[in-house]
GROMACS .gro file of C-alpha atoms in nm:
model
  368
    1MET     CA    1   8.243  11.298  10.650
    2LYS     CA    2   7.986  11.051  10.510
    3LYS     CA    3   8.219  10.966  10.223
    4LEU     CA    4   8.509  10.908  10.461
    5LEU     CA    5   8.294  10.691  10.687
    6SER     CA    6   8.180  10.475  10.395
    7ILE     CA    7   8.541  10.420  10.286
    8ILE     CA    8   8.643  10.317  10.637
    9LEU     CA    9   8.350  10.079  10.670
   10ALA     CA   10   8.434   9.921  10.334
   11VAL     CA   11   8.795   9.863  10.439
   12LEU     CA   12   8.684   9.716  10.772
   13ALA     CA   13   8.442   9.485  10.594
   14ILE     CA   14   8.720   9.351  10.375
   15THR     CA   15   8.941   9.298  10.679
   16ALA     CA   16   8.666   9.127  10.876
   17CYS     CA   17   8.599   8.880  10.596
   18SER     CA   18   8.952   8.741  10.595
   19THR     CA   19   9.212   8.618  10.839
   20ASP     CA   20   9.502   8.847  10.921
   21ASP     CA   21   9.763   8.613  10.771
   22ALA     CA   22   9.573   8.564  10.446
   23TYR     CA   23   9.439   8.914  10.394
   24ASN     CA   24   9.716   9.052  10.174
   25LEU     CA   25   9.741   8.759   9.937
   26ASP     CA   26   9.363   8.713   9.931
   27TYR     CA   27   9.322   9.076   9.825
   28PHE     CA   28   9.581   9.059   9.552
   29THR     CA   29   9.467   8.713   9.439
   30GLN     CA   30   9.110   8.833   9.400
   31LYS     CA   31   9.217   9.145   9.216
   32TYR     CA   32   9.501   9.016   9.002
   33GLY     CA   33   9.500   8.636   9.002
   34ASN     CA   34   9.680   8.356   9.182
   35PRO     CA   35  10.059   8.403   9.184
   36GLY     CA   36  10.107   8.029   9.216
   37GLY     CA   37   9.875   7.923   8.936
   38GLY     CA   38   9.876   7.907   8.560
   39GLY     CA   39  10.185   7.689   8.527
   40GLU     CA   40  10.388   7.913   8.755
   41PRO     CA   41  10.600   7.772   9.041
   42THR     CA   42  10.405   7.644   9.339
   43ASP     CA   43  10.678   7.487   9.551
   44THR     CA   44  10.797   7.753   9.796
   45THR     CA   45  10.908   7.510  10.069
   46ASP     CA   46  11.236   7.397   9.913
   47THR     CA   47  11.514   7.577  10.099
   48THR     CA   48  11.740   7.558   9.793
   49HIS     CA   49  11.483   7.769   9.607
   50VAL     CA   50  11.488   7.555   9.295
   51VAL     CA   51  11.161   7.550   9.104
   52VAL     CA   52  11.020   7.200   9.069
   53GLU     CA   53  10.879   7.216   8.717
   54PRO     CA   54  10.961   6.958   8.451
   55ASP     CA   55  11.028   7.206   8.171
   56THR     CA   56  11.206   7.482   8.362
   57VAL     CA   57  11.489   7.657   8.180
   58PHE     CA   58  11.774   7.702   8.429
   59ILE     CA   59  12.043   7.961   8.360
   60GLY     CA   60  12.320   8.086   8.585
   61ILE     CA   61  12.489   8.424   8.540
   62ALA     CA   62  12.815   8.476   8.728
   63TYR     CA   63  12.944   8.833   8.714
   64GLU     CA   64  13.316   8.888   8.736
   65GLY     CA   65  13.434   9.246   8.700
   66ALA     CA   66  13.379   9.368   8.345
   67THR     CA   67  13.241   9.039   8.218
   68ALA     CA   68  12.995   8.763   8.304
   69THR     CA   69  12.972   8.389   8.242
   70LEU     CA   70  12.645   8.221   8.149
   71THR     CA   71  12.584   7.852   8.219
   72GLY     CA   72  12.294   7.608   8.194
   73ASP     CA   73  12.024   7.607   7.925
   74VAL     CA   74  12.167   7.908   7.745
   75GLU     CA   75  12.077   7.768   7.403
   76LYS     CA   76  11.708   7.795   7.491
   77VAL     CA   77  11.713   8.177   7.514
   78THR     CA   78  11.855   8.466   7.316
   79VAL     CA   79  12.143   8.651   7.478
   80SER     CA   80  12.310   8.973   7.376
   81ARG     CA   81  12.580   9.140   7.577
   82ILE     CA   82  12.822   9.427   7.601
   83ASP     CA   83  13.083   9.332   7.858
   84ALA     CA   84  12.881   9.272   8.179
   85ASP     CA   85  12.559   9.427   8.048
   86ILE     CA   86  12.344   9.122   7.976
   87THR     CA   87  12.018   9.124   7.779
   88LEU     CA   88  11.830   8.796   7.789
   89THR     CA   89  11.517   8.723   7.585
   90SER     CA   90  11.302   8.417   7.649
   91THR     CA   91  11.061   8.334   7.369
   92THR     CA   92  10.965   7.992   7.505
   93GLU     CA   93  10.655   7.900   7.701
   94LYS     CA   94  10.877   7.722   7.953
   95TYR     CA   95  10.937   7.871   8.295
   96LEU     CA   96  11.267   8.057   8.317
   97GLN     CA   97  11.477   8.063   8.632
   98LEU     CA   98  11.790   8.275   8.653
   99THR     CA   99  12.047   8.254   8.932
  100LEU     CA  100  12.282   8.549   8.975
  101SER     CA  101  12.615   8.549   9.157
  102GLY     CA  102  12.944   8.736   9.154
  103SER     CA  103  13.019   9.107   9.133
  104THR     CA  104  13.049   9.380   8.871
  105PRO     CA  105  13.115   9.756   8.903
  106ASP     CA  106  12.968   9.820   8.558
  107GLY     CA  107  12.702   9.572   8.456
  108SER     CA  108  12.331   9.506   8.440
  109LEU     CA  109  12.060   9.252   8.363
  110LEU     CA  110  11.774   9.323   8.122
  111VAL     CA  111  11.515   9.046   8.076
  112TYR     CA  112  11.231   9.001   7.825
  113SER     CA  113  10.999   8.706   7.886
  114GLN     CA  114  10.660   8.592   7.761
  115LYS     CA  115  10.554   8.451   8.096
  116ALA     CA  116  10.629   8.469   8.466
  117TRP     CA  117  10.986   8.386   8.565
  118GLY     CA  118  11.206   8.341   8.868
  119LEU     CA  119  11.520   8.518   8.984
  120VAL     CA  120  11.747   8.375   9.255
  121LEU     CA  121  11.994   8.625   9.402
  122ASN     CA  122  12.277   8.406   9.525
  123GLY     CA  123  12.540   8.646   9.652
  124VAL     CA  124  12.546   8.900   9.369
  125SER     CA  125  12.655   9.263   9.356
  126ILE     CA  126  12.565   9.468   9.047
  127THR     CA  127  12.639   9.836   8.994
  128ASN     CA  128  12.513  10.003   8.678
  129PRO     CA  129  12.653  10.358   8.655
  130ASP     CA  130  12.402  10.465   8.386
  131GLY     CA  131  12.078  10.275   8.447
  132SER     CA  132  11.889  10.007   8.637
  133ALA     CA  133  12.093   9.723   8.782
  134ILE     CA  134  11.811   9.475   8.708
  135ASN     CA  135  11.531   9.555   8.465
  136ASN     CA  136  11.238   9.317   8.408
  137GLN     CA  137  11.047   9.400   8.091
  138CYS     CA  138  10.794   9.118   8.143
  139SER     CA  139  10.449   9.233   8.254
  140LYS     CA  140  10.382   8.910   8.444
  141TRP     CA  141  10.506   8.774   8.779
  142LEU     CA  142  10.870   8.804   8.875
  143TYR     CA  143  10.953   8.577   9.170
  144VAL     CA  144  11.261   8.706   9.352
  145THR     CA  145  11.429   8.461   9.590
  146LEU     CA  146  11.701   8.578   9.826
  147ALA     CA  147  11.909   8.265   9.868
  148ASP     CA  148  11.974   8.153  10.225
  149SER     CA  149  12.266   8.319  10.406
  150THR     CA  150  12.355   8.542  10.109
  151GLU     CA  151  12.407   8.916  10.083
  152ASN     CA  152  12.311   9.083   9.757
  153THR     CA  153  12.354   9.444   9.646
  154LEU     CA  154  12.206   9.642   9.357
  155THR     CA  155  12.320   9.999   9.284
  156ASP     CA  156  12.244  10.248   9.009
  157GLY     CA  157  12.433  10.560   8.902
  158GLU     CA  158  12.340  10.922   8.956
  159SER     CA  159  12.201  10.956   8.602
  160TYR     CA  160  12.053  10.719   8.343
  161ALA     CA  161  12.137  10.691   7.975
  162ALA     CA  162  11.835  10.725   7.747
  163GLN     CA  163  11.688  10.389   7.642
  164ALA     CA  164  11.389  10.265   7.441
  165TYR     CA  165  11.253  10.088   7.750
  166ASP     CA  166  11.147  10.210   8.095
  167GLN     CA  167  11.402  10.217   8.374
  168LYS     CA  168  11.242  10.381   8.675
  169GLY     CA  169  11.472  10.264   8.952
  170THR     CA  170  11.765  10.048   9.056
  171PHE     CA  171  11.549   9.732   9.049
  172PHE     CA  172  11.265   9.787   8.804
  173SER     CA  173  10.986   9.553   8.693
  174GLU     CA  174  10.702   9.605   8.447
  175GLY     CA  175  10.512   9.324   8.620
  176GLN     CA  176  10.430   9.204   8.969
  177MET     CA  177  10.712   9.117   9.210
  178ARG     CA  178  10.715   8.870   9.497
  179PHE     CA  179  11.006   8.852   9.743
  180THR     CA  180  11.085   8.530   9.933
  181GLY     CA  181  11.388   8.359  10.084
  182THR     CA  182  11.593   8.432  10.395
  183GLY     CA  183  11.885   8.616  10.240
  184LYS     CA  184  11.950   8.990  10.231
  185LEU     CA  185  11.911   9.241   9.949
  186THR     CA  186  12.048   9.595   9.966
  187VAL     CA  187  11.919   9.834   9.699
  188ASN     CA  188  12.089  10.171   9.658
  189GLY     CA  189  11.883  10.421   9.461
  190ASN     CA  190  12.095  10.716   9.352
  191ALA     CA  191  11.924  10.861   9.045
  192LYS     CA  192  11.558  10.775   9.098
  193SER     CA  193  11.395  10.516   9.323
  194GLY     CA  194  11.512  10.188   9.473
  195ILE     CA  195  11.260   9.911   9.392
  196VAL     CA  196  10.987   9.994   9.140
  197SER     CA  197  10.699   9.791   8.997
  198ASP     CA  198  10.453   9.917   8.740
  199ASP     CA  199  10.217   9.657   8.888
  200TYR     CA  200  10.231   9.552   9.254
  201ILE     CA  201  10.469   9.394   9.507
  202VAL     CA  202  10.425   9.123   9.770
  203ILE     CA  203  10.695   9.081  10.038
  204ASP     CA  204  10.673   8.740  10.206
  205ASP     CA  205  11.021   8.704  10.353
  206GLY     CA  206  11.380   8.816  10.339
  207SER     CA  207  11.576   9.117  10.454
  208LEU     CA  208  11.539   9.424  10.232
  209VAL     CA  209  11.747   9.736  10.290
  210VAL     CA  210  11.650  10.011  10.046
  211SER     CA  211  11.771  10.369  10.013
  212ALA     CA  212  11.681  10.655   9.782
  213LYS     CA  213  11.883  10.975   9.792
  214ALA     CA  214  11.750  11.166   9.491
  215ASP     CA  215  11.507  11.455   9.531
  216GLY     CA  216  11.160  11.310   9.491
  217GLY     CA  217  11.301  10.957   9.509
  218ARG     CA  218  11.109  10.666   9.660
  219GLY     CA  219  11.245  10.364   9.841
  220ILE     CA  220  10.973  10.140   9.700
  221LYS     CA  221  10.734  10.265   9.431
  222VAL     CA  222  10.435  10.061   9.308
  223ASN     CA  223  10.139  10.140   9.087
  224ASP     CA  224   9.889   9.878   9.201
  225GLY     CA  225   9.959   9.811   9.567
  226LEU     CA  226  10.207   9.676   9.821
  227ALA     CA  227  10.146   9.383  10.056
  228ILE     CA  228  10.387   9.296  10.338
  229ASN     CA  229  10.334   8.950  10.493
  230GLY     CA  230  10.675   8.896  10.652
  231GLY     CA  231  11.046   8.965  10.634
  232ASN     CA  232  11.238   9.268  10.757
  233THR     CA  233  11.231   9.578  10.541
  234THR     CA  234  11.426   9.897  10.613
  235ILE     CA  235  11.389  10.204  10.393
  236THR     CA  236  11.571  10.538  10.411
  237THR     CA  237  11.516  10.844  10.192
  238THR     CA  238  11.736  11.154  10.211
  239GLY     CA  239  11.620  11.357   9.912
  240ASP     CA  240  11.416  11.677   9.929
  241CYS     CA  241  11.113  11.761   9.717
  242LYS     CA  242  11.161  11.751   9.342
  243ILE     CA  243  11.029  12.074   9.193
  244GLU     CA  244  10.952  12.100   8.822
  245THR     CA  245  10.775  12.364   8.616
  246VAL     CA  246  10.593  12.237   8.306
  247ASP     CA  247  10.403  12.480   8.085
  248GLY     CA  248  10.416  12.738   8.360
  249VAL     CA  249  10.271  12.501   8.621
  250ARG     CA  250  10.483  12.429   8.928
  251ASP     CA  251  10.477  12.064   9.037
  252THR     CA  252  10.618  11.931   9.362
  253THR     CA  253  10.702  11.563   9.415
  254SER     CA  254  10.793  11.454   9.766
  255ALA     CA  255  11.038  11.179   9.846
  256ALA     CA  256  10.877  10.883  10.021
  257GLY     CA  257  10.982  10.558  10.178
  258ILE     CA  258  10.687  10.388  10.008
  259LYS     CA  259  10.472  10.540   9.736
  260THR     CA  260  10.177  10.336   9.614
  261ASP     CA  261   9.914  10.451   9.369
  262SER     CA  262   9.682  10.196   9.525
  263LEU     CA  263   9.651  10.001   9.853
  264PHE     CA  264   9.914   9.945  10.122
  265THR     CA  265   9.851   9.649  10.351
  266MET     CA  266  10.063   9.483  10.619
  267THR     CA  267   9.990   9.169  10.817
  268GLY     CA  268  10.331   9.062  10.944
  269GLY     CA  269  10.706   9.116  10.938
  270SER     CA  270  10.872   9.445  11.019
  271LEU     CA  271  10.894   9.770  10.827
  272THR     CA  272  11.112  10.063  10.935
  273ILE     CA  273  11.107  10.385  10.733
  274THR     CA  274  11.315  10.698  10.788
  275SER     CA  275  11.261  11.000  10.562
  276LYS     CA  276  11.503  11.286  10.617
  277GLY     CA  277  11.449  11.537  10.336
  278ASP     CA  278  11.226  11.842  10.311
  279GLY     CA  279  10.866  11.728  10.277
  280GLY     CA  280  10.968  11.361  10.287
  281LYS     CA  281  10.697  11.109  10.372
  282GLY     CA  282  10.705  10.762  10.519
  283ILE     CA  283  10.411  10.593  10.344
  284ASN     CA  284  10.219  10.781  10.075
  285ALA     CA  285   9.917  10.590   9.939
  286THR     CA  286   9.638  10.700   9.708
  287ASP     CA  287   9.422  10.417   9.843
  288SER     CA  288   9.385  10.291  10.201
  289VAL     CA  289   9.663  10.200  10.443
  290VAL     CA  290   9.564   9.887  10.637
  291VAL     CA  291   9.786   9.745  10.914
  292SER     CA  292   9.662   9.431  11.091
  293GLY     CA  293   9.990   9.280  11.208
  294GLY     CA  294  10.367   9.310  11.214
  295THR     CA  295  10.578   9.599  11.336
  296LEU     CA  296  10.570   9.935  11.159
  297ASN     CA  297  10.800  10.222  11.256
  298VAL     CA  298  10.799  10.546  11.058
  299THR     CA  299  11.006  10.858  11.130
  300THR     CA  300  11.027  11.178  10.928
  301THR     CA  301  11.276  11.448  11.024
  302GLY     CA  302  11.253  11.685  10.728
  303SER     CA  303  11.135  12.044  10.718
  304ASN     CA  304  10.814  12.167  10.556
  305ASP     CA  305  10.958  12.442  10.336
  306GLU     CA  306  10.815  12.306  10.009
  307SER     CA  307  10.588  12.020  10.120
  308LYS     CA  308  10.451  11.874  10.441
  309PRO     CA  309  10.654  11.578  10.574
  310LYS     CA  310  10.384  11.334  10.688
  311GLY     CA  311  10.451  10.994  10.842
  312VAL     CA  312  10.162  10.792  10.696
  313LYS     CA  313   9.946  10.958  10.432
  314SER     CA  314   9.642  10.805  10.265
  315ASP     CA  315   9.390  10.962  10.031
  316LYS     CA  316   9.118  10.732  10.167
  317ALA     CA  317   9.169  10.576  10.511
  318ILE     CA  318   9.429  10.461  10.763
  319VAL     CA  319   9.308  10.153  10.952
  320VAL     CA  320   9.505   9.983  11.232
  321SER     CA  321   9.371   9.660  11.381
  322GLY     CA  322   9.676   9.468  11.504
  323GLY     CA  323  10.051   9.457  11.545
  324SER     CA  324  10.263   9.755  11.643
  325PHE     CA  325  10.218  10.092  11.469
  326THR     CA  326  10.456  10.378  11.558
  327VAL     CA  327  10.482  10.704  11.366
  328ASN     CA  328  10.682  11.014  11.466
  329VAL     CA  329  10.732  11.333  11.267
  330LYS     CA  330  10.919  11.657  11.324
  331LYS     CA  331  10.669  11.866  11.127
  332SER     CA  332  10.307  11.835  11.009
  333TRP     CA  333  10.091  11.529  11.092
  334ALA     CA  334  10.205  11.181  11.188
  335CYS     CA  335   9.893  11.038  11.019
  336ASP     CA  336   9.689  11.206  10.747
  337ASN     CA  337   9.378  11.041  10.602
  338GLY     CA  338   9.255  11.353  10.428
  339THR     CA  339   9.045  11.491  10.709
  340GLU     CA  340   9.063  11.859  10.795
  341SER     CA  341   9.001  11.788  11.162
  342GLU     CA  342   9.252  11.915  11.417
  343GLU     CA  343   9.181  11.616  11.643
  344PRO     CA  344   9.449  11.343  11.614
  345GLU     CA  345   9.196  11.062  11.667
  346ASP     CA  346   9.014  11.166  11.349
  347HIS     CA  347   9.322  11.103  11.137
  348LEU     CA  348   9.306  10.723  11.155
  349THR     CA  349   9.073  10.439  11.252
  350ILE     CA  350   9.169  10.206  11.538
  351VAL     CA  351   8.992   9.870  11.548
  352GLY     CA  352   8.954   9.685  11.878
  353THR     CA  353   9.131   9.774  12.203
  354PRO     CA  354   9.509   9.807  12.177
  355ALA     CA  355   9.726   9.764  12.487
  356VAL     CA  356   9.896  10.097  12.414
  357LYS     CA  357   9.736  10.395  12.241
  358THR     CA  358   9.904  10.735  12.228
  359LEU     CA  359   9.771  10.989  11.981
  360THR     CA  360   9.910  11.336  11.921
  361LYS     CA  361   9.955  11.541  11.608
  362ARG     CA  362  10.319  11.443  11.565
  363SER     CA  363  10.332  11.106  11.740
  364VAL     CA  364  10.113  10.798  11.712
  365VAL     CA  365  10.185  10.477  11.903
  366ILE     CA  366   9.945  10.181  11.883
  367GLN     CA  367  10.035   9.837  12.015
  368TYR     CA  368   9.812   9.531  12.043
   0.00000   0.00000   0.00000
């Protein structure tokens, strides 16, 4: 109990020392650096989403069926291709900005870059039957802009061909990802997960619709944390638990709308998660879950044959201090912060006095 209390107090101290709107970016800036610094794009007010940097390398990729056309500063990068499978390597110190459009039923984009780069999705639909639709092999920032009034779709196949590089989901990035813009992105995860970062993700704006249907699949999977500041994100998982036996040891991996091996924090926007499979979870975080604004709705409808289908699960603390927080589950606990208490109020920390507060084992409703 003392350990749990100290964790909660630490989280509250962090929250108290920052404004609600700035908390997410402040946290990630302090921990990982400024996403707008170091020669990276700083102009996020231009509605055309064109980076204003003097040495930017602009390249457009227009997919058309089994092929793709590249335009712009193509001579400044190295391009290899097989039909509509494009591999682009940037060896320059200049900022790279790619704009994707068109449609392909059998294509992909694989990018290697030495520094942070930008990706504008301008009405593109990419299906890769045997791997990730978009794969970023740069370990630095990837700025994803959903161009105004556009609909974009990324889809993988039900199995991946073996490659020398990681491909952990339909939209995979080795580095940090930041989503902006007012367009829409639909990500269909069939083999593994939908959106995956081996670093962390910040969602500032845009409409994201993500699904994962594989057993053990995740809508969004991050290693180092997820911050939601705005936009509208909808995630659905339908897969059951993935059960593997390695060296005689049985391992169970639950599907989850969001799986983060670090912090989850939300200050604005809306997030709706529905997890339908056996043992499926809404949010599964190894660090704290902190909600200080926005609208969060989580529903799990799966059984608990192999794993417990929890709505919001944290290995440290669940702290709610603002916004709207609604979690409903068919089985197990709506909120689980690791306590063994049978009292629902012990399973999360509520800061201040919400206008609505309903706490039961399988339903939690908090509204400020």
